[in-house]
Short mmCIF file of C-alpha atoms in Angstrom, two decimals:
data_model
loop_
_atom_site.label_atom_id
_atom_site.label_comp_id
_atom_site.label_asym_id
_atom_site.label_seq_id
_atom_site.Cartn_x
_atom_site.Cartn_y
_atom_site.Cartn_z
CA UNK A 186 127.63 93.63 64.61
CA UNK A 187 130.27 96.08 63.42
CA UNK A 188 127.92 98.63 61.84
CA UNK A 189 125.88 99.08 65.02
CA UNK A 190 126.97 102.70 65.48
CA UNK A 191 125.48 103.58 62.09
CA UNK A 192 122.32 101.59 62.80
CA UNK A 193 121.81 103.33 66.15
CA UNK A 194 122.25 106.83 64.73
CA UNK A 195 120.10 106.18 61.66
CA UNK A 196 117.41 104.30 63.58
CA UNK A 197 117.09 107.12 66.10
CA UNK A 198 116.78 109.77 63.37
CA UNK A 199 114.15 107.75 61.47
CA UNK A 200 112.15 107.34 64.68
CA UNK A 201 112.25 111.10 65.32
CA UNK A 202 111.12 111.83 61.77
CA UNK A 203 108.61 109.06 61.10
CA UNK A 204 107.48 107.56 64.38
CA UNK A 205 105.65 104.23 64.40
CA UNK A 206 103.75 103.63 61.14
CA UNK A 207 100.23 102.47 61.98
CA UNK A 208 100.09 100.03 59.08
CA UNK A 209 103.21 98.11 60.10
CA UNK A 210 102.99 95.27 62.64
CA UNK A 211 105.18 96.20 65.60
CA UNK A 212 107.75 93.65 66.87
CA UNK A 213 106.69 94.28 70.47
CA UNK A 214 103.19 93.07 69.53
CA UNK A 215 104.79 89.91 68.16
CA UNK A 216 106.78 89.50 71.39
CA UNK A 217 103.55 89.97 73.34
CA UNK A 218 101.82 87.22 71.36
CA UNK A 219 104.80 84.93 71.95
CA UNK A 220 104.63 85.56 75.70
CA UNK A 221 100.88 84.90 75.78
CA UNK A 222 101.13 81.66 73.77
CA UNK A 223 104.01 80.33 75.87
CA UNK A 224 102.20 81.20 79.11
CA UNK A 225 99.09 79.30 77.99
CA UNK A 226 101.08 76.18 77.07
CA UNK A 227 103.34 76.27 80.14
CA UNK A 228 100.39 76.60 82.51
CA UNK A 229 98.95 73.39 81.04
CA UNK A 230 102.11 71.47 81.96
CA UNK A 231 103.12 72.81 85.37
CA UNK A 232 101.07 72.19 88.53
CA UNK A 233 99.05 75.07 89.96
CA UNK A 234 101.12 75.28 93.13
CA UNK A 235 103.52 77.97 94.30
CA UNK A 236 106.58 75.98 93.23
CA UNK A 237 104.92 74.88 90.01
CA UNK A 238 104.08 78.42 89.01
CA UNK A 239 107.53 79.68 89.97
CA UNK A 240 109.12 76.97 87.80
CA UNK A 241 106.74 77.71 84.93
CA UNK A 242 107.58 81.39 85.15
CA UNK A 243 111.30 80.63 85.00
CA UNK A 244 110.79 78.48 81.89
CA UNK A 245 108.76 81.27 80.28
CA UNK A 246 111.60 83.73 80.90
CA UNK A 247 114.24 81.38 79.52
CA UNK A 248 112.28 80.63 76.33
CA UNK A 249 111.33 84.26 75.65
CA UNK A 250 114.92 85.43 76.19
CA UNK A 251 116.34 82.70 73.92
CA UNK A 252 113.90 83.52 71.13
CA UNK A 253 113.96 87.32 71.42
CA UNK A 254 117.73 87.54 71.54
CA UNK A 255 118.64 84.45 69.56
CA UNK A 256 116.58 84.93 66.41
CA UNK A 257 117.88 88.44 65.53
CA UNK A 258 121.40 87.33 66.51
CA UNK A 259 121.34 84.45 64.02
CA UNK A 260 119.71 86.51 61.25
CA UNK A 261 122.13 89.42 61.57
CA UNK A 262 125.10 87.11 62.01
CA UNK A 263 124.38 85.41 58.69
CA UNK A 264 123.57 88.64 56.86
CA UNK A 265 126.62 90.53 58.12
CA UNK A 266 128.78 87.66 56.90
CA UNK A 267 127.32 87.38 53.42
CA UNK A 268 125.26 90.55 52.70
CA UNK A 269 126.50 93.26 55.09
CA UNK A 270 124.60 96.11 53.43
CA UNK A 271 121.31 94.26 53.92
CA UNK A 272 122.23 93.50 57.53
CA UNK A 273 122.87 97.20 58.16
CA UNK A 274 119.49 98.14 56.68
CA UNK A 275 117.72 95.50 58.78
CA UNK A 276 119.50 96.46 62.00
CA UNK A 277 118.72 100.12 61.38
CA UNK A 278 115.07 99.26 60.74
CA UNK A 279 114.84 97.20 63.93
CA UNK A 280 116.47 99.97 65.95
CA UNK A 281 113.94 102.44 64.53
CA UNK A 282 111.04 100.14 65.42
CA UNK A 283 112.18 99.50 68.99
CA UNK A 284 112.71 103.15 69.94
CA UNK A 285 109.65 105.09 71.07
CA UNK A 286 110.62 108.76 71.18
CA UNK A 287 108.23 110.04 68.52
CA UNK A 288 105.36 107.72 69.44
CA UNK A 289 105.56 108.63 73.15
CA UNK A 290 105.36 112.31 72.26
CA UNK A 291 102.50 111.65 69.81
CA UNK A 292 100.39 109.67 72.27
CA UNK A 293 100.93 112.07 75.17
CA UNK A 294 100.14 115.02 72.89
CA UNK A 295 96.76 113.40 72.21
CA UNK A 296 96.08 113.68 75.95
CA UNK A 297 97.16 117.33 75.90
CA UNK A 298 94.90 118.04 72.92
CA UNK A 299 91.86 116.41 74.55
CA UNK A 300 92.46 118.37 77.76
CA UNK A 301 92.70 121.64 75.81
CA UNK A 302 90.06 121.09 73.13
CA UNK A 303 87.95 118.11 74.18
CA UNK A 304 86.08 116.72 77.16
CA UNK A 305 87.43 115.19 80.35
CA UNK A 306 86.02 111.83 79.22
CA UNK A 307 88.02 112.05 75.99
CA UNK A 308 91.14 113.00 77.95
CA UNK A 309 90.66 110.06 80.31
CA UNK A 310 90.34 107.72 77.34
CA UNK A 311 93.44 109.16 75.68
CA UNK A 312 95.55 108.74 78.81
CA UNK A 313 94.19 105.20 79.35
CA UNK A 314 96.01 104.25 76.14
CA UNK A 315 99.41 104.97 77.70
CA UNK A 316 99.02 104.17 81.43
CA UNK A 317 98.11 101.05 83.39
CA UNK A 318 96.07 102.69 86.16
CA UNK A 319 92.30 103.15 86.27
CA UNK A 320 91.44 106.44 84.59
CA UNK A 321 87.65 106.68 84.71
CA UNK A 322 87.60 108.91 87.80
CA UNK A 323 90.68 111.06 87.14
CA UNK A 324 90.34 114.82 87.34
CA UNK A 325 92.03 117.15 84.84
CA UNK A 326 95.01 117.35 87.18
CA UNK A 327 95.03 113.57 87.57
CA UNK A 328 95.01 113.02 83.82
CA UNK A 329 97.85 115.52 83.40
CA UNK A 330 99.92 113.91 86.15
CA UNK A 331 99.37 110.45 84.66
CA UNK A 332 100.58 111.65 81.25
CA UNK A 333 103.65 113.40 82.70
CA UNK A 334 104.53 110.36 84.81
CA UNK A 335 104.32 107.96 81.87
CA UNK A 336 106.49 110.29 79.76
CA UNK A 337 109.07 110.23 82.55
CA UNK A 338 109.00 106.47 83.10
CA UNK A 339 109.02 105.60 79.40
CA UNK A 340 111.92 107.93 78.71
CA UNK A 341 113.91 105.17 80.39
CA UNK A 342 111.98 102.01 79.41
CA UNK A 343 111.12 103.05 75.86
CA UNK A 344 114.16 105.07 74.80
CA UNK A 345 117.29 105.25 76.95
CA UNK A 346 117.36 101.59 78.04
CA UNK A 347 116.88 100.22 74.49
CA UNK A 348 119.56 102.66 73.26
CA UNK A 349 121.92 101.48 75.98
CA UNK A 350 121.53 97.83 75.01
CA UNK A 351 121.72 98.66 71.30
CA UNK A 352 124.98 100.49 71.96
CA UNK A 353 126.65 97.61 73.78
CA UNK A 354 125.16 94.63 71.92
CA UNK A 355 123.39 95.74 68.77
CA UNK A 356 119.81 94.89 67.81
CA UNK A 357 119.92 91.36 69.33
CA UNK A 358 120.55 92.75 72.81
CA UNK A 359 117.99 95.48 72.17
CA UNK A 360 115.42 92.78 71.27
CA UNK A 361 116.38 90.79 74.36
CA UNK A 362 115.75 93.85 76.53
CA UNK A 363 112.35 94.49 74.91
CA UNK A 364 111.41 90.85 75.47
CA UNK A 365 112.22 91.13 79.18
CA UNK A 366 110.48 94.49 79.50
CA UNK A 367 107.36 93.22 77.72
CA UNK A 368 107.26 90.15 79.95
CA UNK A 369 107.28 92.38 82.99
CA UNK A 370 104.44 94.51 81.62
CA UNK A 371 102.35 91.38 80.94
CA UNK A 372 103.32 89.06 83.79
CA UNK A 373 104.89 91.20 86.51
CA UNK A 374 101.79 91.78 88.64
CA UNK A 375 101.48 91.04 92.34
CA UNK A 376 98.01 89.57 92.03
CA UNK A 377 96.67 86.03 92.46
CA UNK A 378 97.33 85.06 88.83
CA UNK A 379 100.92 86.29 88.52
CA UNK A 380 102.35 86.54 92.04
CA UNK A 381 104.46 83.42 91.47
CA UNK A 382 104.35 82.86 87.70
CA UNK A 383 105.47 86.43 86.96
CA UNK A 384 108.04 86.78 89.74
CA UNK A 385 111.09 85.79 87.68
CA UNK A 386 110.10 88.15 84.85
CA UNK A 387 109.63 91.05 87.28
CA UNK A 388 112.95 90.45 89.06
CA UNK A 389 114.82 90.15 85.75
CA UNK A 390 113.25 93.38 84.52
CA UNK A 391 114.40 95.11 87.71
CA UNK A 392 117.92 93.82 87.04
CA UNK A 393 118.19 94.85 83.38
CA UNK A 394 116.75 98.30 84.11
CA UNK A 395 118.91 98.97 87.17
CA UNK A 396 121.74 100.72 85.32
CA UNK A 397 119.74 102.24 82.42
CA UNK A 398 117.19 103.84 84.76
CA UNK A 399 119.94 105.60 86.66
CA UNK A 400 121.68 106.67 83.47
CA UNK A 401 118.30 107.98 82.31
CA UNK A 402 117.90 109.98 85.51
CA UNK A 403 121.26 111.72 85.17
CA UNK A 404 120.75 112.33 81.44
CA UNK A 405 117.34 113.85 82.16
CA UNK A 406 118.79 116.02 84.91
CA UNK A 407 121.49 117.28 82.52
CA UNK A 408 118.90 117.88 79.80
CA UNK A 409 116.74 119.92 82.19
CA UNK A 410 119.58 122.43 82.54
CA UNK A 411 120.00 122.59 78.75
CA UNK A 412 116.36 123.46 78.00
CA UNK A 413 115.85 125.95 80.82
CA UNK A 414 113.87 123.88 83.33
CA UNK A 415 114.75 123.75 87.03
CA UNK A 416 117.87 121.61 86.74
CA UNK A 417 119.04 122.32 90.28
CA UNK A 418 115.75 121.12 91.74
CA UNK A 419 115.74 118.15 89.34
CA UNK A 420 119.04 116.94 90.82
CA UNK A 421 117.81 117.62 94.36
CA UNK A 422 114.56 115.65 93.97
CA UNK A 423 116.35 112.89 92.03
CA UNK A 424 118.72 112.33 94.92
CA UNK A 425 115.97 112.53 97.53
CA UNK A 426 112.95 110.75 95.99
CA UNK A 427 114.33 108.32 93.41
CA UNK A 428 113.44 105.34 95.61
CA UNK A 429 109.87 106.48 96.39
CA UNK A 430 108.38 103.56 94.48
CA UNK A 431 107.92 99.82 95.01
CA UNK A 432 110.17 99.24 91.99
CA UNK A 433 113.85 100.15 92.45
CA UNK A 434 113.83 101.79 89.02
CA UNK A 435 110.48 103.45 88.26
CA UNK A 436 110.95 106.56 90.39
CA UNK A 437 114.38 107.43 88.99
CA UNK A 438 113.14 109.49 86.03
CA UNK A 439 109.86 110.47 87.71
CA UNK A 440 111.89 112.15 90.46
CA UNK A 441 113.90 114.14 87.93
CA UNK A 442 110.75 115.12 86.03
CA UNK A 443 109.00 116.28 89.22
CA UNK A 444 112.00 118.36 90.23
CA UNK A 445 112.55 119.85 86.78
CA UNK A 446 108.88 120.92 86.57
CA UNK A 447 108.65 122.02 90.24
CA UNK A 448 105.58 119.83 90.80
CA UNK A 449 104.60 116.83 92.89
CA UNK A 450 103.95 113.54 91.09
CA UNK A 451 102.95 109.96 92.06
CA UNK A 452 100.91 109.35 95.20
CA UNK A 453 97.93 106.99 95.58
CA UNK A 454 96.44 105.44 92.44
CA UNK A 455 93.76 102.91 91.48
CA UNK A 456 94.66 99.76 89.53
CA UNK A 457 92.03 97.21 88.48
CA UNK A 458 89.56 98.62 90.99
CA UNK A 459 91.98 98.52 93.95
CA UNK A 460 93.55 101.54 95.63
CA UNK A 461 97.33 101.38 95.98
CA UNK A 462 98.89 103.76 98.49
CA UNK A 463 102.16 105.14 97.14
CA UNK A 464 104.45 107.91 98.35
CA UNK A 465 104.60 111.21 96.50
CA UNK A 466 107.59 112.33 94.44
CA UNK A 467 108.73 115.95 94.41
CA UNK A 468 107.48 119.07 96.17
CA UNK A 469 104.29 120.98 95.27
CA UNK A 470 106.12 124.21 94.46
CA UNK A 471 103.22 124.88 92.11
CA UNK A 472 100.13 123.02 90.91
CA UNK A 473 100.32 120.63 87.97
CA UNK A 474 98.95 122.25 84.79
CA UNK A 475 98.15 121.04 81.29
CA UNK A 476 101.22 122.73 79.79
CA UNK A 477 103.38 120.38 81.86
CA UNK A 478 102.71 117.69 79.26
CA UNK A 479 104.42 119.83 76.62
CA UNK A 480 107.27 120.67 79.00
CA UNK A 481 107.68 116.96 79.77
CA UNK A 482 107.88 116.21 76.05
CA UNK A 483 110.56 118.86 75.58
CA UNK A 484 112.54 117.17 78.33
CA UNK A 485 111.88 113.79 76.71
CA UNK A 486 113.36 114.96 73.40
CA UNK A 487 116.34 116.68 75.00
CA UNK A 488 117.11 113.58 77.06
CA UNK A 489 116.80 111.35 74.00
CA UNK A 490 119.19 113.46 71.92
CA UNK A 491 121.68 113.67 74.76
CA UNK A 492 121.34 109.93 75.28
CA UNK A 493 122.00 108.97 71.68
CA UNK A 494 125.09 111.19 71.60
CA UNK A 495 126.44 109.53 74.75
CA UNK A 496 125.70 106.02 73.47
CA UNK A 497 127.13 106.69 70.04
CA UNK A 498 130.33 107.74 71.76
CA UNK A 499 130.18 104.55 73.86
CA UNK A 500 129.64 102.42 70.76
CA UNK A 501 132.53 104.12 69.01
CA UNK A 502 134.83 103.48 71.97
CA UNK A 503 133.78 99.82 72.10
CA UNK A 504 134.45 99.43 68.37
CA UNK A 505 137.83 101.16 68.72
CA UNK A 506 138.78 98.94 71.68
CA UNK A 507 137.88 95.77 69.76
CA UNK A 508 140.18 96.75 66.87
CA UNK A 509 143.20 97.69 69.01
#
């Protein structure tokens, strides 16, 4: 997809300016419906044993990957051959839809606004829209930490990782990544229902996020210097605490965020009524405060801009190498 560098730059700018339009059906919702429908049908066929659920989960992953990556690949392949200008518009539009910079800032700002101008119940509800943990008992500090942590984690999952795959493989690879990432968010639980069925999806998500999460961490650390946060501490905590999570990837950007803000994040949390004991990330140089949500969003934007510049350069170098 030879115009990918234009599509990436334009898609990123449109996302910053417009964000997700509420009236337009989001492709990730479509991917989610696909995953749910396939799961329902696959579970009818495979036996409800450990091996049966493992095999069913593998089939789910294969089918979702083929459809999420294959359909845009075929569509863009045909359009770039016969109507390249339309292909460029479509690839730009898809890139815009699959990046989440503006929407992440918008949703986390709703939490900030409810903490400043609303009630704690309203703030808990607002943060429940962007996190997976139980929020009904969170304090003001807990709500703030949850918002800051999801900004940090989604800087990688929702922005830098999709950019990375867009840069090296265009919108088809970007769609493939979002399919894998959505599968993990829907199936990758270590509970009775998904311990075996969701294992393949979770392991594949760990694999595809391994490099992007680390790139995200270093980009965020660099951005923290650029916007006047504690860059030195960001690098220190990143190196020390980036594996303080059950996932090999989730703590990478959380560690940088904690260091850049001079606060302590993570720790124990409730999910679906069960307490999960988790290590902390960062040092409590100072207490978490509501303004940290705005600081986290500044770091989000700086990281995103730095990321798109790096990936545009990467895309340009790939295009140049292919034409040598």
